[in-house]
Amino acid sequence: MKIFNTLTRKIEEFHPIRKGKIKMFVCGPTVYDEIHVGNGRTFVLFDSFAKYLRFKGYLLFYVQNITDVDDKIIDKAKDENVAFSTISERYLNIFMSYMERLRVESVSLYAPASLFIDEIISQIRRLIRRGYAYRGDDGIYFSVSKFDDYGSLSGQKPDNLIPGVRKSVTSSKKNFQDFALWKDMKPGEPWWSAPWSKGRPGWHIEDTAITEYFFGYTYDIHGGGSDLIFPHHEAEIAQMRSISGRKTYARYWMHTGMVNMASEKMSKSAGNIVKIGNVLSRFRPEDLRFFYLNSNYRNVLDFSMDLLEESSTARMRIQNLYRKLGDTGEFTGNHNIELGSIRKKFLSHLDHDFDTRSALREVLHLTSVAFSSIDRLSPASAEEIKRFLMEVDSIFGIISPEKREGNLSRILSGIIAYREELRRARKFDESDRLRSLLREAGISLEDRAGKTEWSVIE
RNA sequence: GGAUAGGUGGCAGAGUGGUUAUGCGUGGGACUGCAGAUCCCAUCUACUAGGGUUCAAAUCCCUACCUAUCCUCCA
């Protein structure tokens, strides 16, 4: 398997530190608001990637942090005049419920920063002791000039940075490139006791504290959005390598491209966000997953409801084939589709920097091949294709589960039989009315050769 | 100013030296009472611009232009 490593800017052969085992960390959300379509891309992509790694037989330990101590959370708590934990818990719950709906189920463990304060303090203490960190007027800072390789991930040289391009330089840093490890308490803000002051951790230190706790000094894969490369991931490398003294922190860095709205990055500050909930009220979770996976994860992905609609159309072909193959006993032909080469290509695309888009192209190709000979298909071939689609779904999560509860099935078979009587009597107005009423109730009817099929569409 | 990734048909998006990408869309047809699903046929001959290398360039080189992301908020 090969993956693009941001550290080297090359597609490299992947070798885990310990054969057969992978430790992967992905930067999670700051729980101060509902996540948007841009955030969702990263979580769905790495969910799918994690499922693929397990599919390949790796024993994967996948940790994601939750930033639940942060300026934005505190600001929002002040606005609403509630405790900061009220805010973080509220949006953590919403985040988790969206992850469930989006079928993101591969994360071994979610680690909220607030539960790792001891580990954070321990790291800062070691950084101070080794001379990498210093006390400023309002907190503890990491001295970037002490760490020679700063900038190795992003290609940035500290001297070329322009101070205050996006954020005003106000604090008591020695150099503007330095970043906060610990922020001293201000009135009304949450705080924890550290040997040097009461306060709260900076953003970058929480991830290294969490990964050290679970993984140790080095681990296999670190993922996140490409907007985190600098400074966040650069800072993580500086912190952990300064502590460990090793040349390597995470061995492979994978970054997802941004989701753009009308050619501009979707972000809260740009005011162009589309919340996940907004999408899920109009599309199935599987449509959104397909939309994400139908692109190269490193490229910028343009979002619009129209593009999502297109994506949904393509996905439905796979869904329809899967449904059509539902009862493989119905197939009586003797035509066999050569699935082996399709499956092989599918897997080799995933092995090449997790190229989900090309892999999906193979699946869509299969739908064309299968549909064009569907009437002649042998039961064995139908079964084989169905198994393959289930395999695809176990990695991608793009086929909506069929809901065929026993009660509903019994009720509907009566209704469908009645509608059939109406149709035979050529009372089409009434039979169509029945169909549209059921559709409003979320049940779709489709008349196929001599038989009416139903499915739940919501 | 610096760093990184790009610019391909109506849209999305592969393709790194020589052959139709593909999908969506659009038009027509088949099937159906209709709808939906599906199939068949057609449509589209495109590579930011200029120059260079070559028998041959979307692909390699140079120049210019344009776009996105980052430069201590961010998935």
Short mmCIF file of N, CA and C (backbone and C1' of nucleotides) in Angstrom, two decimals, chain A residues 38-39 42 72 154 156 160-162 166-167 173 177 179 203 225 227-228 230 259 263 265-266 299 310 317 320 357 361 371 423 428 432 435 447-448, chain B residues 1-6 10-15 21-25 31-40 67-75:
data_model
loop_
_atom_site.label_atom_id
_atom_site.label_comp_id
_atom_site.label_asym_id
_atom_site.label_seq_id
_atom_site.Cartn_x
_atom_site.Cartn_y
_atom_site.Cartn_z
N GLY A 38 -17.46 20.88 5.43
CA GLY A 38 -16.00 20.83 5.33
C GLY A 38 -15.40 19.93 6.40
N ASN A 39 -15.84 20.11 7.63
CA ASN A 39 -15.34 19.26 8.71
C ASN A 39 -15.64 17.80 8.42
N THR A 42 -13.19 15.28 6.36
CA THR A 42 -12.05 14.66 7.02
C THR A 42 -12.46 13.44 7.83
N LYS A 72 -12.89 29.64 21.70
CA LYS A 72 -14.20 29.79 21.07
C LYS A 72 -15.31 29.23 21.95
N SER A 154 5.69 21.86 6.56
CA SER A 154 4.97 22.78 5.69
C SER A 154 5.88 23.43 4.65
N GLN A 156 7.72 25.81 5.36
CA GLN A 156 7.87 27.22 5.78
C GLN A 156 9.18 27.42 6.52
N ASN A 160 10.65 33.62 7.06
CA ASN A 160 9.82 34.12 5.96
C ASN A 160 8.38 34.39 6.35
N LEU A 161 8.03 34.01 7.55
CA LEU A 161 6.65 34.22 7.97
C LEU A 161 6.39 35.71 8.16
N ILE A 162 5.18 36.08 7.90
CA ILE A 162 4.82 37.48 8.09
C ILE A 162 3.97 37.58 9.34
N ARG A 166 -2.85 37.26 9.83
CA ARG A 166 -4.24 36.97 10.12
C ARG A 166 -4.62 37.24 11.57
N LYS A 167 -3.63 37.21 12.43
CA LYS A 167 -3.95 37.42 13.83
C LYS A 167 -3.00 38.47 14.40
N LYS A 173 5.08 37.10 23.79
CA LYS A 173 6.04 36.19 23.18
C LYS A 173 7.37 36.90 22.97
N GLN A 177 6.86 34.02 16.20
CA GLN A 177 6.61 32.65 15.74
C GLN A 177 6.29 31.70 16.90
N PHE A 179 4.61 29.83 20.05
CA PHE A 179 3.18 29.54 20.27
C PHE A 179 2.93 29.14 21.72
N TRP A 203 -3.62 25.05 22.33
CA TRP A 203 -4.28 24.12 21.41
C TRP A 203 -3.37 22.95 20.99
N GLY A 225 -7.12 17.96 8.42
CA GLY A 225 -7.36 18.83 7.28
C GLY A 225 -6.08 19.54 6.88
N ASP A 227 -5.58 22.51 6.30
CA ASP A 227 -5.40 23.82 6.96
C ASP A 227 -4.70 23.68 8.32
N LEU A 228 -4.48 22.44 8.74
CA LEU A 228 -3.81 22.25 10.03
C LEU A 228 -2.31 22.04 9.89
N PHE A 230 0.07 23.93 8.88
CA PHE A 230 0.75 25.02 9.58
C PHE A 230 -0.29 25.91 10.24
N VAL A 259 -12.97 21.81 1.60
CA VAL A 259 -14.23 21.86 0.86
C VAL A 259 -14.53 23.33 0.60
N SER A 263 -15.83 28.41 -4.82
CA SER A 263 -14.39 28.64 -4.92
C SER A 263 -13.75 29.30 -3.71
N LYS A 265 -12.90 28.59 0.52
CA LYS A 265 -12.91 27.63 1.61
C LYS A 265 -14.12 27.83 2.52
N MET A 266 -14.79 26.71 2.80
CA MET A 266 -15.91 26.78 3.71
C MET A 266 -15.39 26.95 5.13
N ASN A 299 -7.44 16.71 -3.04
CA ASN A 299 -7.84 17.87 -3.84
C ASN A 299 -8.89 18.71 -3.14
N GLU A 310 -26.04 15.44 -8.09
CA GLU A 310 -25.39 14.62 -9.11
C GLU A 310 -24.77 13.38 -8.51
N ARG A 317 -27.35 4.35 -8.54
CA ARG A 317 -27.16 3.23 -9.45
C ARG A 317 -26.60 2.02 -8.71
N ASN A 320 -29.34 0.74 -6.47
CA ASN A 320 -30.36 0.02 -7.24
C ASN A 320 -29.89 -1.37 -7.67
N ARG A 357 -11.87 7.66 -5.52
CA ARG A 357 -12.62 8.05 -6.70
C ARG A 357 -12.45 7.04 -7.83
N ARG A 361 -15.15 4.40 -9.50
CA ARG A 361 -15.36 4.32 -10.94
C ARG A 361 -15.48 2.86 -11.37
N PHE A 371 -26.05 -4.37 -15.13
CA PHE A 371 -27.40 -4.03 -15.57
C PHE A 371 -27.65 -4.43 -17.02
N ARG A 423 -55.43 -1.44 -10.20
CA ARG A 423 -54.76 -1.29 -11.49
C ARG A 423 -55.38 -2.24 -12.51
N PHE A 428 -56.71 3.90 -12.47
CA PHE A 428 -55.35 4.41 -12.29
C PHE A 428 -55.29 5.65 -11.40
N ASP A 432 -52.70 5.53 -8.42
CA ASP A 432 -51.62 6.52 -8.37
C ASP A 432 -51.69 7.34 -7.08
N ARG A 435 -50.18 5.39 -4.39
CA ARG A 435 -48.72 5.40 -4.51
C ARG A 435 -48.14 6.71 -3.98
N ASP A 447 -43.26 -0.42 -9.94
CA ASP A 447 -43.86 -1.55 -10.65
C ASP A 447 -42.85 -2.12 -11.63
N ARG A 448 -42.50 -3.36 -11.39
CA ARG A 448 -41.62 -4.05 -12.33
C ARG A 448 -42.43 -5.19 -12.92
P G B 1 4.68 40.11 -4.46
"O5'" G B 1 5.74 39.41 -3.49
"C5'" G B 1 7.02 40.03 -3.23
"C4'" G B 1 7.53 39.47 -1.93
"C3'" G B 1 7.48 37.95 -1.82
"O3'" G B 1 8.59 37.35 -2.45
"C1'" G B 1 6.55 38.88 0.13
P G B 2 8.42 35.90 -3.19
"O5'" G B 2 8.31 34.89 -1.97
"C5'" G B 2 9.46 34.62 -1.17
"C4'" G B 2 9.07 33.75 -0.01
"C3'" G B 2 8.44 32.41 -0.37
"O3'" G B 2 9.40 31.45 -0.75
"C1'" G B 2 7.15 33.41 1.31
P A B 3 8.98 30.27 -1.77
"O5'" A B 3 8.03 29.36 -0.85
"C5'" A B 3 8.58 28.67 0.26
"C4'" A B 3 7.49 27.90 0.95
"C3'" A B 3 6.72 26.93 0.06
"O3'" A B 3 7.41 25.72 -0.12
"C1'" A B 3 5.20 28.18 1.34
P U B 4 7.27 24.95 -1.54
"O5'" U B 4 5.77 24.42 -1.50
"C5'" U B 4 5.40 23.41 -0.57
"C4'" U B 4 3.92 23.16 -0.64
"C3'" U B 4 3.36 22.78 -2.00
"O3'" U B 4 3.63 21.44 -2.35
"C1'" U B 4 1.92 24.34 -0.97
P A B 5 3.67 21.03 -3.90
"O5'" A B 5 2.14 21.08 -4.33
"C5'" A B 5 1.23 20.12 -3.80
"C4'" A B 5 -0.18 20.49 -4.18
"C3'" A B 5 -0.48 20.51 -5.66
"O3'" A B 5 -0.71 19.19 -6.14
"C1'" A B 5 -1.41 22.43 -4.64
P G B 6 -0.50 18.88 -7.67
"O5'" G B 6 -1.87 19.40 -8.29
"C5'" G B 6 -1.87 20.27 -9.39
"C4'" G B 6 -3.17 21.01 -9.39
"C3'" G B 6 -3.58 21.54 -10.74
"O3'" G B 6 -4.30 20.57 -11.47
"C1'" G B 6 -3.69 23.28 -9.16
P G B 10 -17.93 23.36 -23.46
"O5'" G B 10 -19.27 23.29 -22.60
"C5'" G B 10 -19.89 24.51 -22.20
"C4'" G B 10 -20.85 24.22 -21.06
"C3'" G B 10 -20.22 23.54 -19.84
"O3'" G B 10 -19.65 24.49 -18.98
"C1'" G B 10 -22.20 22.40 -20.46
P C B 11 -18.31 24.15 -18.23
"O5'" C B 11 -18.84 23.23 -17.03
"C5'" C B 11 -19.67 23.76 -16.00
"C4'" C B 11 -20.08 22.65 -15.06
"C3'" C B 11 -18.93 21.86 -14.47
"O3'" C B 11 -18.37 22.51 -13.34
"C1'" C B 11 -20.57 20.36 -15.26
P A B 12 -16.85 22.24 -12.99
"O5'" A B 12 -16.86 20.73 -12.49
"C5'" A B 12 -17.41 20.41 -11.20
"C4'" A B 12 -17.39 18.91 -11.00
"C3'" A B 12 -16.02 18.26 -11.02
"O3'" A B 12 -15.35 18.39 -9.77
"C1'" A B 12 -17.51 16.97 -12.31
P G B 13 -13.77 18.45 -9.71
"O5'" G B 13 -13.30 17.11 -10.46
"C5'" G B 13 -13.35 15.84 -9.82
"C4'" G B 13 -12.98 14.78 -10.82
"C3'" G B 13 -11.54 14.82 -11.31
"O3'" G B 13 -10.74 14.10 -10.38
"C1'" G B 13 -13.00 14.61 -13.16
P A B 14 -9.19 14.03 -10.54
"O5'" A B 14 -9.06 12.66 -11.35
"C5'" A B 14 -7.97 12.46 -12.18
"C4'" A B 14 -8.17 11.14 -12.88
"C3'" A B 14 -6.99 10.73 -13.72
"O3'" A B 14 -6.07 10.01 -12.94
"C1'" A B 14 -8.96 10.58 -15.01
P G B 15 -4.57 10.45 -12.94
"O5'" G B 15 -4.18 10.27 -14.47
"C5'" G B 15 -4.16 8.96 -15.05
"C4'" G B 15 -4.15 9.08 -16.55
"C3'" G B 15 -2.99 9.86 -17.14
"O3'" G B 15 -1.87 9.01 -17.32
"C1'" G B 15 -5.01 10.59 -18.13
P A B 21 -11.56 10.78 -25.56
"O5'" A B 21 -11.38 9.74 -24.36
"C5'" A B 21 -12.49 9.39 -23.55
"C4'" A B 21 -12.09 8.21 -22.70
"C3'" A B 21 -13.23 7.60 -21.90
"O3'" A B 21 -13.93 6.63 -22.66
"C1'" A B 21 -11.39 8.02 -20.48
P U B 22 -15.54 6.66 -22.68
"O5'" U B 22 -15.90 6.67 -21.13
"C5'" U B 22 -15.75 5.50 -20.32
"C4'" U B 22 -15.94 5.85 -18.88
"C3'" U B 22 -17.26 6.54 -18.55
"O3'" U B 22 -18.33 5.61 -18.44
"C1'" U B 22 -15.52 7.72 -17.52
P G B 23 -19.81 6.04 -18.80
"O5'" G B 23 -20.20 6.96 -17.56
"C5'" G B 23 -20.30 6.38 -16.25
"C4'" G B 23 -20.48 7.48 -15.23
"C3'" G B 23 -21.64 8.42 -15.49
"O3'" G B 23 -22.87 7.88 -15.06
"C1'" G B 23 -19.72 9.69 -14.97
P C B 24 -24.21 8.28 -15.79
"O5'" C B 24 -24.42 9.80 -15.36
"C5'" C B 24 -24.68 10.13 -14.00
"C4'" C B 24 -24.64 11.64 -13.83
"C3'" C B 24 -25.61 12.43 -14.69
"O3'" C B 24 -26.93 12.43 -14.17
"C1'" C B 24 -23.50 13.46 -14.75
P G B 25 -28.16 12.44 -15.20
"O5'" G B 25 -27.94 13.80 -16.00
"C5'" G B 25 -28.10 15.05 -15.35
"C4'" G B 25 -27.73 16.17 -16.29
"C3'" G B 25 -28.53 16.24 -17.58
"O3'" G B 25 -29.76 16.91 -17.37
"C1'" G B 25 -26.25 16.45 -18.09
P C B 31 -41.79 -1.07 -26.63
"O5'" C B 31 -41.56 -1.40 -25.08
"C5'" C B 31 -41.08 -2.68 -24.67
"C4'" C B 31 -40.84 -2.68 -23.18
"C3'" C B 31 -42.04 -2.23 -22.35
"O3'" C B 31 -42.96 -3.29 -22.14
"C1'" C B 31 -40.09 -1.13 -21.59
P U B 32 -44.51 -3.05 -22.30
"O5'" U B 32 -44.83 -2.06 -21.11
"C5'" U B 32 -44.73 -2.50 -19.76
"C4'" U B 32 -45.05 -1.37 -18.83
"C3'" U B 32 -46.34 -0.61 -19.12
"O3'" U B 32 -47.47 -1.32 -18.62
"C1'" U B 32 -44.60 0.91 -18.61
P G B 33 -48.78 -1.35 -19.46
"O5'" G B 33 -49.20 0.18 -19.55
"C5'" G B 33 -50.02 0.64 -20.62
"C4'" G B 33 -50.73 1.89 -20.20
"C3'" G B 33 -49.83 3.00 -19.68
"O3'" G B 33 -49.31 3.77 -20.74
"C1'" G B 33 -51.66 2.70 -18.21
P C B 34 -47.76 4.11 -20.73
"O5'" C B 34 -47.62 5.08 -19.47
"C5'" C B 34 -48.04 6.42 -19.57
"C4'" C B 34 -48.14 7.05 -18.20
"C3'" C B 34 -46.83 7.28 -17.47
"O3'" C B 34 -46.13 8.42 -17.97
"C1'" C B 34 -48.44 6.49 -15.95
P A B 35 -44.56 8.41 -18.03
"O5'" A B 35 -44.17 8.34 -16.48
"C5'" A B 35 -44.30 9.50 -15.67
"C4'" A B 35 -44.04 9.15 -14.23
"C3'" A B 35 -42.65 8.62 -13.91
"O3'" A B 35 -41.70 9.66 -13.82
"C1'" A B 35 -44.27 7.32 -12.79
P G B 36 -40.20 9.40 -14.33
"O5'" G B 36 -39.64 8.34 -13.29
"C5'" G B 36 -39.45 8.69 -11.91
"C4'" G B 36 -39.17 7.44 -11.12
"C3'" G B 36 -37.96 6.64 -11.59
"O3'" G B 36 -36.76 7.17 -11.05
"C1'" G B 36 -39.78 5.18 -11.30
P A B 37 -35.44 7.14 -11.92
"O5'" A B 37 -35.09 5.59 -11.96
"C5'" A B 37 -34.69 4.93 -10.76
"C4'" A B 37 -34.64 3.44 -10.99
"C3'" A B 37 -33.74 3.00 -12.15
"O3'" A B 37 -32.39 2.95 -11.78
"C1'" A B 37 -35.81 1.90 -12.30
P U B 38 -31.29 3.34 -12.81
"O5'" U B 38 -31.41 2.19 -13.91
"C5'" U B 38 -31.03 0.86 -13.59
"C4'" U B 38 -31.42 -0.06 -14.72
"C3'" U B 38 -30.86 0.30 -16.08
"O3'" U B 38 -29.51 -0.07 -16.23
"C1'" U B 38 -33.14 -0.21 -16.32
P C B 39 -28.60 0.70 -17.23
"O5'" C B 39 -29.02 0.05 -18.61
"C5'" C B 39 -28.90 -1.35 -18.82
"C4'" C B 39 -29.56 -1.72 -20.13
"C3'" C B 39 -29.04 -0.96 -21.33
"O3'" C B 39 -27.87 -1.56 -21.85
"C1'" C B 39 -31.40 -0.89 -21.34
P C B 40 -26.80 -0.70 -22.51
"O5'" C B 40 -27.45 -0.37 -23.93
"C5'" C B 40 -27.72 -1.41 -24.86
"C4'" C B 40 -28.41 -0.83 -26.06
"C3'" C B 40 -27.72 0.37 -26.68
"O3'" C B 40 -26.67 -0.02 -27.53
"C1'" C B 40 -30.03 0.82 -26.47
P U B 67 -7.14 35.32 -9.88
"O5'" U B 67 -7.46 33.85 -9.40
"C5'" U B 67 -8.70 33.24 -9.74
"C4'" U B 67 -8.74 31.82 -9.25
"C3'" U B 67 -8.41 31.63 -7.78
"O3'" U B 67 -9.51 31.98 -6.94
"C1'" U B 67 -7.30 29.97 -9.05
P A B 68 -9.23 32.47 -5.47
"O5'" A B 68 -8.96 31.08 -4.72
"C5'" A B 68 -9.99 30.10 -4.61
"C4'" A B 68 -9.41 28.84 -4.04
"C3'" A B 68 -8.69 29.02 -2.71
"O3'" A B 68 -9.60 29.06 -1.63
"C1'" A B 68 -7.35 27.73 -4.15
P U B 69 -9.27 29.90 -0.36
"O5'" U B 69 -8.19 28.98 0.35
"C5'" U B 69 -8.54 27.71 0.88
"C4'" U B 69 -7.31 27.01 1.40
"C3'" U B 69 -6.47 27.83 2.37
"O3'" U B 69 -7.01 27.82 3.68
"C1'" U B 69 -5.06 26.85 0.76
P C B 70 -6.79 29.05 4.60
"O5'" C B 70 -5.26 28.91 5.01
"C5'" C B 70 -4.85 27.81 5.81
"C4'" C B 70 -3.35 27.83 5.95
"C3'" C B 70 -2.75 29.13 6.45
"O3'" C B 70 -2.92 29.29 7.85
"C1'" C B 70 -1.48 28.36 4.64
P C B 71 -3.06 30.73 8.40
"O5'" C B 71 -1.56 31.24 8.32
"C5'" C B 71 -0.54 30.60 9.08
"C4'" C B 71 0.77 31.28 8.83
"C3'" C B 71 0.77 32.79 9.06
"O3'" C B 71 0.90 33.08 10.44
"C1'" C B 71 1.90 32.28 7.04
P U B 72 0.05 34.25 11.01
"O5'" U B 72 -0.55 33.65 12.35
"C5'" U B 72 -1.66 32.75 12.30
"C4'" U B 72 -1.66 31.92 13.57
"C3'" U B 72 -1.57 32.74 14.85
"O3'" U B 72 -2.38 32.12 15.84
"C1'" U B 72 0.20 31.21 14.77
P C B 73 -3.86 32.58 16.08
"O5'" C B 73 -4.69 31.40 15.38
"C5'" C B 73 -5.23 30.42 16.22
"C4'" C B 73 -6.71 30.30 15.98
"C3'" C B 73 -7.16 29.10 15.18
"O3'" C B 73 -7.09 27.93 15.93
"C1'" C B 73 -8.49 30.99 14.67
P C B 74 -6.58 26.59 15.26
"O5'" C B 74 -7.72 26.18 14.22
"C5'" C B 74 -9.01 25.83 14.68
"C4'" C B 74 -9.94 25.82 13.50
"C3'" C B 74 -9.85 24.58 12.64
"O3'" C B 74 -11.15 24.14 12.33
"C1'" C B 74 -9.69 26.52 11.33
P A B 75 -11.76 22.94 13.22
"O5'" A B 75 -11.59 21.73 12.20
"C5'" A B 75 -11.45 20.42 12.72
"C4'" A B 75 -10.93 19.56 11.58
"C3'" A B 75 -9.68 20.12 10.93
"O3'" A B 75 -8.53 19.65 11.60
"C1'" A B 75 -11.27 19.60 9.27
#
